[in-house]
Amino acid sequence: MLKIAALFALVAVAAAAPQTVLLGSAPVAQPEAPAQYSFSYNVNDPTTGDQKSQQESRDGDNVSGSYSLVEPDGSVRTV
């Protein structure tokens, strides 16, 4: 009986031993060139009366753009 208890004790100690986990960090990809993009869109839906547009461009850290929409009273708001 003592041999069985000793065997269970050894199994318990082995199971409880800390497992070594090696964590490495993956290399982070850095962009080689500054980000550049440009886009725009327009919506003109005669069924709903929805009229709006947006344009935006980016060159590195400089972003510029605007959007506009037709208000319910017919005026155009541009931001």
mmCIF file of C-alpha atoms in Angstrom:
data_model
loop_
_atom_site.group_PDB
_atom_site.id
_atom_site.type_symbol
_atom_site.label_atom_id
_atom_site.label_comp_id
_atom_site.label_asym_id
_atom_site.label_seq_id
_atom_site.Cartn_x
_atom_site.Cartn_y
_atom_site.Cartn_z
ATOM 1 C CA MET A 1 0.000 0.000 0.000
ATOM 2 C CA LEU A 2 2.892 2.324 0.787
ATOM 3 C CA LYS A 3 4.329 1.786 -2.694
ATOM 4 C CA ILE A 4 1.023 2.842 -4.296
ATOM 5 C CA ALA A 5 0.839 5.961 -2.121
ATOM 6 C CA ALA A 6 4.437 6.828 -3.046
ATOM 7 C CA LEU A 7 3.650 6.334 -6.739
ATOM 8 C CA PHE A 8 0.601 8.633 -6.498
ATOM 9 C CA ALA A 9 2.720 11.200 -4.667
ATOM 10 C CA LEU A 10 5.341 11.132 -7.440
ATOM 11 C CA VAL A 11 2.667 11.504 -10.123
ATOM 12 C CA ALA A 12 1.100 14.417 -8.221
ATOM 13 C CA VAL A 13 4.461 16.180 -7.856
ATOM 14 C CA ALA A 14 5.266 15.677 -11.542
ATOM 15 C CA ALA A 15 1.862 16.984 -12.599
ATOM 16 C CA ALA A 16 2.136 20.011 -10.316
ATOM 17 C CA ALA A 17 5.632 20.983 -11.505
ATOM 18 C CA PRO A 18 5.653 24.337 -13.295
ATOM 19 C CA GLN A 19 5.691 24.025 -17.043
ATOM 20 C CA THR A 20 8.278 26.120 -18.848
ATOM 21 C CA VAL A 21 6.682 28.279 -21.508
ATOM 22 C CA LEU A 22 8.963 30.285 -23.720
ATOM 23 C CA LEU A 23 7.269 33.395 -24.986
ATOM 24 C CA GLY A 24 8.948 35.380 -27.675
ATOM 25 C CA SER A 25 7.725 38.540 -29.225
ATOM 26 C CA ALA A 26 7.140 38.545 -32.930
ATOM 27 C CA PRO A 27 8.960 41.246 -34.826
ATOM 28 C CA VAL A 28 6.746 44.227 -35.540
ATOM 29 C CA ALA A 29 6.654 45.198 -39.178
ATOM 30 C CA GLN A 30 7.431 48.858 -39.703
ATOM 31 C CA PRO A 31 6.147 50.617 -42.799
ATOM 32 C CA GLU A 32 8.944 51.469 -45.176
ATOM 33 C CA ALA A 33 7.293 54.587 -46.587
ATOM 34 C CA PRO A 34 4.849 57.136 -45.157
ATOM 35 C CA ALA A 35 1.210 56.236 -45.681
ATOM 36 C CA GLN A 36 -0.418 57.828 -48.708
ATOM 37 C CA TYR A 37 -3.989 57.537 -49.910
ATOM 38 C CA SER A 38 -6.804 59.523 -51.416
ATOM 39 C CA PHE A 39 -10.509 58.723 -51.713
ATOM 40 C CA SER A 40 -13.840 60.376 -52.331
ATOM 41 C CA TYR A 41 -17.471 59.447 -52.811
ATOM 42 C CA ASN A 42 -20.772 61.081 -53.697
ATOM 43 C CA VAL A 43 -24.343 60.033 -52.938
ATOM 44 C CA ASN A 44 -27.299 61.482 -54.822
ATOM 45 C CA ASP A 45 -30.430 59.395 -54.210
ATOM 46 C CA PRO A 46 -33.525 60.905 -55.849
ATOM 47 C CA THR A 47 -35.815 58.433 -54.053
ATOM 48 C CA THR A 48 -34.816 59.503 -50.539
ATOM 49 C CA GLY A 49 -33.418 62.939 -51.375
ATOM 50 C CA ASP A 50 -30.132 61.983 -49.719
ATOM 51 C CA GLN A 51 -27.267 64.067 -51.100
ATOM 52 C CA LYS A 52 -23.813 63.974 -49.557
ATOM 53 C CA SER A 53 -20.151 63.682 -50.444
ATOM 54 C CA GLN A 54 -16.802 63.155 -48.779
ATOM 55 C CA GLN A 55 -13.171 63.413 -49.821
ATOM 56 C CA GLU A 56 -9.991 62.723 -47.877
ATOM 57 C CA SER A 57 -6.291 62.446 -48.609
ATOM 58 C CA ARG A 58 -3.248 61.535 -46.555
ATOM 59 C CA ASP A 59 0.442 62.100 -47.106
ATOM 60 C CA GLY A 60 2.453 60.773 -44.170
ATOM 61 C CA ASP A 61 1.086 62.379 -41.010
ATOM 62 C CA ASN A 62 -0.862 65.091 -42.878
ATOM 63 C CA VAL A 63 -4.535 64.282 -43.402
ATOM 64 C CA SER A 64 -7.014 66.662 -44.984
ATOM 65 C CA GLY A 65 -10.531 66.334 -46.257
ATOM 66 C CA SER A 66 -14.091 67.537 -46.124
ATOM 67 C CA TYR A 67 -17.645 66.339 -46.322
ATOM 68 C CA SER A 68 -20.866 68.017 -47.317
ATOM 69 C CA LEU A 69 -24.544 67.262 -47.122
ATOM 70 C CA VAL A 70 -27.813 68.841 -48.093
ATOM 71 C CA GLU A 71 -29.839 69.817 -45.031
ATOM 72 C CA PRO A 72 -33.629 69.263 -44.909
ATOM 73 C CA ASP A 73 -34.159 72.988 -45.601
ATOM 74 C CA GLY A 74 -32.122 72.677 -48.840
ATOM 75 C CA SER A 75 -28.979 74.411 -47.602
ATOM 76 C CA VAL A 76 -25.608 72.731 -48.135
ATOM 77 C CA ARG A 77 -23.394 72.152 -45.109
ATOM 78 C CA THR A 78 -19.687 71.631 -45.766
ATOM 79 C CA VAL A 79 -17.232 70.700 -43.040
#
